[in-house]
Amino acid sequence: MRAYRMTGTGRVGLVEVADPVPGPGQVRLDVLAAGVCHSDLHVLDSGAGSGWALPFTLGHEICGRVAVLGPGVEDLAVGDQVVVHAPYGCGRCARCAAGMTNYCDLRQSLPAAGIGLGIDGGMADVVLVDRARLVPAPGLDPVEAATLTDAGLTSFHAVAGCREALAEPGSVAVVVGVGGLGHLAVGILRALTAAHVVAVDTRDAALELAERCGAHSMSRPDAAGAVVAAVSAGRGADVVLDFAAAQASLDLAVSLLRTAGELVVVGSGGGAVAVTKPGSLPAGARLRLPFWGSRGELAEVVGLARRGVLPVRAAAFGLAEADRVFEELRRGRVVGRAVLVPGRGA
Ligand SMILES: [Zn+2]
Ligand SMILES: [Zn+2]
C-alpha cells in the first residue's frame, strides 16, 4: 500500500509499505478520504512533537470503510463507513474512559498526539484503528465526513464551550480566520447559538465563504472594530474565537472583546496574549484554549452533518498530489479544507 510518511524535519513523501494486520480490538480501514490540516505543516516543519518515533504516516482527519475486523470486534461489519476520533490518550484515565482522549491527564508524556500525529495515520491506502475510536458515518460524502473529525470537531468543541454566553438574541460572536476550521465554526455557531456572527479574514474568498456558511457580517481586520461596535451597540463581542492566533489576530481579538467577554484561542499561530490585571483584556474576561474534542462530540458533529446543517467546503485531491497540496496550504491558497482521496487518480 502507499503511505505519505514523514521521515524527518521537513522530509515527507509517498512510499510503499506493507499492509498492516489488525490486532485484537482493531479494525483495518480502506481510507476513503484524509483531510490536510495546518497542524500537519507545524509537525513537518518542527520535526514532529518531542519524542515521537519516526517515520510515521501523516493524516489525522480520516473517513474510511471497514475492510478487516481484528479479533474481538463484532459490532461493525465489513463495508461500514466510519470516521476516526484521532486524539491519542493513555486509554486508562477517567477522561480517556469517557472518550475525552483530547484531555488525557497524561497528554504531556504520551508517545503521540494522535493517529497521524506520531503514529500511522490516514494519508495512505489503508489505516489501522482501535474500534473504540470509530464513529459510524453512514450516508455522508467521505470527503466532507473526513473534515468533521478535526476541522468540524475542533470547531464544535470550541463553540460548545460558549453556548451559554451566546444563547440570547443580540449576543455577538466573532470568528477570526475563516479557513478549514473557521468556516465550519460559522455554520456551527448558526446551528447551536442565537448569536449575530461576524466573520473576519484578510481574503475576499474567505469572506465570501463565510457568507455562504451563514455569517451575518463580514469584515476585513482593519474594519472589524467598527463592524462589531455597530452590531453590538458599542459593547463589543461576547465571544471572539481566533482560528489563526497569530500576533496580529490575537491583538485584534482582544480589542474586540466586550467587558466580561470570552476569548477562545483555537489556532496555533504562535501569537501571545499578555494576561495582566489591569491590562489589555477587559475586566471579567475569560480565556479558553480548547484542543480538538471528545468522541461523544464527534458523534454530535456527524449528527449535525447528517441533518445537513454543516456547510462543509472541501476540495479533493489524489494521494499522489500530497506534496503540491501541502505547498498550496503553506501559501494560504487553500479555501476551505483540502482532502486527499486515495482512490482518486491512483
Ligand atoms: Zn488538525
Ligand atoms: Zn488518559
Coordinates of C-alpha atoms and ligand atoms in Angstrom, one line a residue:
M1 CA 0.0 0.0 0.0
R2 CA 1.0 3.6 -0.4
A3 CA 1.6 5.9 2.6
Y4 CA 2.5 9.6 2.9
R5 CA 5.2 9.3 5.5
M6 CA 7.2 11.8 7.5
T7 CA 10.8 10.7 7.8
G8 CA 12.4 13.8 9.4
T9 CA 12.1 17.6 9.8
G10 CA 10.7 18.9 6.6
R11 CA 11.0 15.4 5.0
V12 CA 7.9 13.7 3.8
G13 CA 7.0 11.6 0.8
L14 CA 4.8 8.9 -0.7
V15 CA 6.3 5.4 -0.2
E16 CA 5.3 1.7 -0.4
V17 CA 4.8 -0.1 2.9
A18 CA 3.3 -3.4 3.9
D19 CA -0.4 -3.7 4.6
P20 CA -0.9 -3.6 8.4
V21 CA -2.7 -6.5 10.1
P22 CA -5.3 -5.6 12.7
G23 CA -4.7 -7.0 16.3
P24 CA -7.3 -7.6 18.9
G25 CA -9.8 -4.8 19.1
Q26 CA -8.5 -3.2 16.0
V27 CA -10.0 -2.5 12.6
R28 CA -8.4 -2.0 9.2
L29 CA -10.0 0.7 7.2
D30 CA -9.7 1.3 3.5
V31 CA -9.2 5.1 3.6
L32 CA -11.8 7.0 1.6
A33 CA -10.6 10.5 2.5
A34 CA -8.0 12.1 4.7
G35 CA -8.0 15.9 5.4
V36 CA -4.9 18.1 5.2
C37 CA -4.5 20.3 8.3
H38 CA -2.3 23.2 9.3
S39 CA -1.1 21.0 12.2
D40 CA 0.5 18.7 9.6
L41 CA 2.6 21.7 8.5
H42 CA 3.6 22.5 12.1
V43 CA 4.5 18.9 12.7
L44 CA 6.5 18.7 9.5
D45 CA 8.4 22.0 10.0
S46 CA 9.1 21.5 13.7
G47 CA 10.4 17.9 13.3
A48 CA 7.3 16.4 15.0
G49 CA 6.5 16.5 18.7
S50 CA 9.2 15.8 21.2
G51 CA 9.8 12.1 21.4
W52 CA 7.6 10.9 18.6
A53 CA 9.1 8.0 16.8
L54 CA 9.8 8.4 13.0
P55 CA 8.8 7.6 10.4
F56 CA 5.1 7.7 10.6
T57 CA 2.2 8.3 8.2
L58 CA 0.5 11.7 8.4
G59 CA -3.2 12.2 8.3
H60 CA -5.4 12.7 11.4
E61 CA -8.7 13.6 9.6
I62 CA -10.0 10.2 8.4
C63 CA -13.1 8.7 6.8
G64 CA -12.8 5.1 5.8
R65 CA -14.6 1.9 5.0
V66 CA -14.3 -1.1 7.3
A67 CA -12.2 -3.7 5.5
V68 CA -10.8 -6.2 8.0
L69 CA -12.0 -6.8 11.6
G70 CA -9.5 -7.7 14.2
P71 CA -10.2 -10.4 16.8
G72 CA -13.0 -9.5 19.2
V73 CA -14.5 -6.7 17.1
E74 CA -18.1 -7.8 16.5
D75 CA -20.2 -4.7 16.4
L76 CA -19.1 -3.4 13.0
A77 CA -19.4 -5.0 9.6
V78 CA -17.1 -5.0 6.6
G79 CA -18.2 -2.2 4.3
D80 CA -19.5 0.1 7.1
Q81 CA -18.5 3.8 6.6
V82 CA -16.9 5.3 9.7
V83 CA -14.9 8.4 10.8
V84 CA -12.0 8.3 13.2
H85 CA -11.7 10.0 16.6
A86 CA -7.9 10.5 16.4
P87 CA -6.7 12.3 19.6
Y88 CA -4.4 9.9 21.4
G89 CA -4.8 9.2 25.1
C90 CA -3.3 6.8 27.7
G91 CA -6.5 4.7 27.5
R92 CA -6.6 4.2 31.3
C93 CA -7.5 7.5 32.9
A94 CA -11.1 8.6 33.6
R95 CA -11.1 11.2 30.8
C96 CA -9.9 8.6 28.3
A97 CA -12.6 6.2 29.5
A98 CA -15.2 9.0 28.9
G99 CA -14.0 9.5 25.3
M100 CA -12.1 12.7 26.2
T101 CA -8.7 11.5 25.0
N102 CA -8.1 15.1 23.9
Y103 CA -7.8 16.0 27.6
C104 CA -6.0 12.8 28.8
D105 CA -4.2 13.6 32.1
L106 CA -1.0 12.1 30.7
R107 CA -1.1 14.1 27.4
Q108 CA 2.3 15.7 28.0
S109 CA 4.1 12.4 28.3
L110 CA 2.3 10.4 25.6
P111 CA 4.3 9.0 22.7
A112 CA 2.0 10.6 20.1
A113 CA -0.7 13.3 19.9
G114 CA -3.0 11.3 17.8
I115 CA -3.4 9.0 14.8
G116 CA -1.4 10.6 12.1
L117 CA 0.5 12.6 14.8
G118 CA 3.2 10.3 16.0
I119 CA 1.5 7.0 15.0
D120 CA 0.5 5.9 11.5
G121 CA -2.4 8.0 10.1
G122 CA -4.8 8.1 7.2
M123 CA -2.8 9.6 4.3
A124 CA -2.5 6.1 2.9
D125 CA -4.5 3.4 1.2
V126 CA -5.3 1.7 4.5
V127 CA -5.0 2.6 8.2
L128 CA -5.3 0.5 11.4
V129 CA -7.5 2.0 14.1
D130 CA -8.8 0.8 17.5
R131 CA -12.6 0.0 17.4
A132 CA -13.2 2.4 20.3
R133 CA -12.1 5.3 18.0
L134 CA -14.6 4.7 15.3
V135 CA -17.8 6.6 14.9
P136 CA -20.3 5.4 12.2
A137 CA -20.9 7.9 9.5
P138 CA -23.3 6.3 7.0
G139 CA -24.6 8.2 4.1
L140 CA -22.2 11.2 4.3
D141 CA -19.9 12.2 1.4
P142 CA -16.5 10.8 2.6
V143 CA -14.6 14.0 1.7
E144 CA -16.9 16.0 3.8
A145 CA -17.0 13.4 6.6
A146 CA -13.2 13.4 6.9
T147 CA -13.2 17.1 7.6
L148 CA -15.7 16.6 10.5
T149 CA -13.1 14.8 12.6
D150 CA -10.8 17.7 13.2
A151 CA -11.9 20.8 11.4
G152 CA -15.5 20.1 12.4
L153 CA -14.9 18.6 15.8
T154 CA -12.4 21.2 17.0
S155 CA -14.8 24.0 15.9
F156 CA -17.7 22.2 17.6
H157 CA -15.8 21.8 20.8
A158 CA -14.7 25.5 20.7
V159 CA -18.3 26.7 20.1
A160 CA -19.9 24.2 22.6
G161 CA -18.0 25.8 25.4
C162 CA -19.6 29.2 24.9
R163 CA -23.1 28.3 24.0
E164 CA -24.4 29.8 27.2
A165 CA -22.8 33.1 26.5
L166 CA -24.4 33.1 23.1
A167 CA -27.8 31.9 24.0
E168 CA -29.6 35.3 23.8
P169 CA -30.5 37.0 20.6
G170 CA -28.4 40.2 20.3
S171 CA -25.3 38.4 21.6
V172 CA -22.3 38.7 19.2
A173 CA -19.7 36.1 18.2
V174 CA -16.7 36.9 16.1
V175 CA -14.8 34.3 14.1
V176 CA -11.3 35.5 13.2
G177 CA -9.8 33.4 10.4
V178 CA -12.2 31.7 8.0
G179 CA -10.1 28.7 6.9
G180 CA -10.7 25.0 7.2
L181 CA -12.0 25.3 10.8
G182 CA -13.3 28.8 10.8
H183 CA -15.9 28.3 8.0
L184 CA -17.3 25.3 9.9
A185 CA -17.3 27.3 13.1
V186 CA -19.6 29.9 11.4
G187 CA -22.0 27.1 10.5
I188 CA -21.9 25.6 13.9
L189 CA -22.5 29.0 15.6
R190 CA -25.5 29.4 13.4
A191 CA -26.8 25.9 14.3
L192 CA -26.2 26.0 18.0
T193 CA -26.4 29.6 19.1
A194 CA -28.6 32.7 18.7
A195 CA -25.6 35.0 18.2
H196 CA -25.0 37.5 15.4
V197 CA -21.9 36.0 13.7
V198 CA -19.2 38.3 12.5
A199 CA -16.5 36.7 10.2
V200 CA -13.1 38.4 9.9
D201 CA -10.4 37.5 7.3
T202 CA -7.9 39.2 5.1
R203 CA -9.0 37.3 2.0
D204 CA -12.1 38.1 -0.1
A205 CA -12.6 34.4 -1.0
A206 CA -12.7 33.5 2.7
L207 CA -15.3 36.3 3.4
E208 CA -17.4 35.0 0.6
L209 CA -17.2 31.5 2.0
A210 CA -18.2 32.9 5.5
E211 CA -21.3 34.5 4.0
R212 CA -22.3 31.2 2.3
C213 CA -21.9 29.5 5.7
G214 CA -24.3 31.9 7.3
A215 CA -22.2 34.7 8.8
H216 CA -24.3 37.8 9.3
S217 CA -21.5 40.3 8.9
M218 CA -18.1 40.0 7.1
S219 CA -15.1 42.3 7.7
R220 CA -11.5 42.8 6.9
P221 CA -9.4 43.1 10.1
D222 CA -9.0 46.8 9.9
A223 CA -12.7 47.4 9.8
A224 CA -13.7 44.7 12.4
G225 CA -13.7 47.1 15.3
A226 CA -16.3 49.3 13.6
V227 CA -18.4 46.4 12.5
V228 CA -18.5 44.8 15.9
A229 CA -19.3 48.1 17.6
A230 CA -22.2 48.6 15.1
V231 CA -23.8 45.2 15.7
S232 CA -23.3 45.2 19.5
A233 CA -24.5 48.8 20.3
G234 CA -20.9 49.6 21.1
R235 CA -20.5 46.9 23.7
G236 CA -18.1 44.6 21.9
A237 CA -18.3 40.9 21.2
D238 CA -19.5 38.4 23.8
V239 CA -17.2 35.8 22.4
V240 CA -14.2 36.0 20.0
L241 CA -12.9 32.7 18.5
D242 CA -9.4 33.2 17.0
F243 CA -8.7 30.4 14.5
A244 CA -5.4 32.0 13.3
A245 CA -3.9 33.1 16.7
A246 CA -1.0 34.9 15.1
Q247 CA 0.1 38.0 16.9
A248 CA -1.9 40.4 14.7
S249 CA -5.1 38.3 15.0
L250 CA -4.8 37.9 18.8
D251 CA -4.3 41.6 19.2
L252 CA -7.4 42.2 17.2
A253 CA -9.4 39.5 19.0
V254 CA -8.6 41.1 22.4
S255 CA -9.6 44.6 21.2
L256 CA -13.0 43.3 20.1
L257 CA -14.0 41.7 23.4
R258 CA -16.8 43.0 25.5
T259 CA -16.4 43.5 29.2
A260 CA -16.6 40.0 30.7
G261 CA -16.3 38.6 27.2
E262 CA -14.7 35.3 26.3
L263 CA -11.6 34.8 24.2
V264 CA -11.3 31.4 22.7
V265 CA -7.8 30.7 21.2
V266 CA -8.3 27.8 18.7
G267 CA -5.4 28.3 16.3
S268 CA -1.8 27.7 16.9
G269 CA -0.3 30.6 15.1
G270 CA 2.3 31.5 17.7
G271 CA 0.9 34.8 18.9
A272 CA 0.8 35.7 22.6
V273 CA -1.7 37.3 24.9
A274 CA -0.4 39.2 27.9
V275 CA -2.6 38.2 30.9
T276 CA -2.1 41.1 33.4
K277 CA -4.5 42.9 35.7
P278 CA -5.2 45.6 34.7
G279 CA -4.1 45.0 31.1
S280 CA -5.4 44.7 27.6
L281 CA -8.0 42.0 28.5
P282 CA -11.3 43.6 29.7
A283 CA -12.5 43.2 33.3
G284 CA -14.1 39.8 33.8
A285 CA -12.7 38.3 30.6
R286 CA -12.5 34.6 30.3
L287 CA -9.8 32.8 28.3
R288 CA -10.1 29.3 26.9
L289 CA -7.6 27.1 24.9
P290 CA -9.8 24.3 23.5
F291 CA -8.0 21.4 22.0
W292 CA -9.8 19.1 19.5
G293 CA -12.9 17.4 21.0
S294 CA -14.3 14.2 22.6
R295 CA -15.6 11.1 20.9
G296 CA -19.1 12.0 22.0
E297 CA -18.8 15.4 20.4
L298 CA -17.7 13.8 17.2
A299 CA -20.9 11.8 17.1
E300 CA -22.8 15.1 17.6
V301 CA -20.9 16.7 14.7
V302 CA -21.7 13.7 12.5
G303 CA -25.3 14.1 13.6
L304 CA -25.3 17.8 12.5
A305 CA -23.8 16.9 9.2
R306 CA -26.4 14.2 8.6
R307 CA -29.1 16.8 9.2
G308 CA -27.5 18.9 6.5
V309 CA -26.7 21.9 8.7
L310 CA -22.9 21.9 8.3
P311 CA -21.8 23.7 5.1
V312 CA -18.5 21.9 4.6
R313 CA -16.3 23.4 1.9
A314 CA -13.7 20.8 0.9
A315 CA -11.7 20.1 -2.3
A316 CA -10.5 16.6 -3.1
F317 CA -7.0 15.6 -4.5
G318 CA -5.3 12.3 -5.2
L319 CA -2.8 10.9 -2.7
A320 CA -0.1 11.4 -5.3
E321 CA -0.8 15.1 -5.2
A322 CA 0.0 15.5 -1.5
D323 CA 3.3 17.4 -1.9
R324 CA 1.5 20.0 -4.0
V325 CA -1.5 20.3 -1.7
F326 CA 0.9 20.9 1.3
E327 CA 2.6 23.6 -0.6
E328 CA -0.7 25.3 -1.5
L329 CA -1.8 25.2 2.1
R330 CA 1.6 26.7 3.2
R331 CA 1.0 29.6 0.7
G332 CA -2.5 30.2 2.1
R333 CA -4.1 29.3 -1.2
V334 CA -6.5 26.6 0.1
V335 CA -10.0 27.9 0.6
G336 CA -11.9 25.6 3.0
R337 CA -10.4 22.2 3.5
A338 CA -8.1 20.2 1.2
V339 CA -8.7 16.5 1.4
L340 CA -6.7 13.6 0.0
V341 CA -8.6 10.7 -1.6
P342 CA -6.5 7.6 -2.2
G343 CA -9.0 6.2 -4.7
R344 CA -8.8 9.3 -6.9
G345 CA -6.4 9.2 -9.8
A346 CA -4.5 6.4 -8.0
Ligands
ZN1 ZN -5.6 19.0 12.6
ZN2 ZN -5.8 9.1 29.5

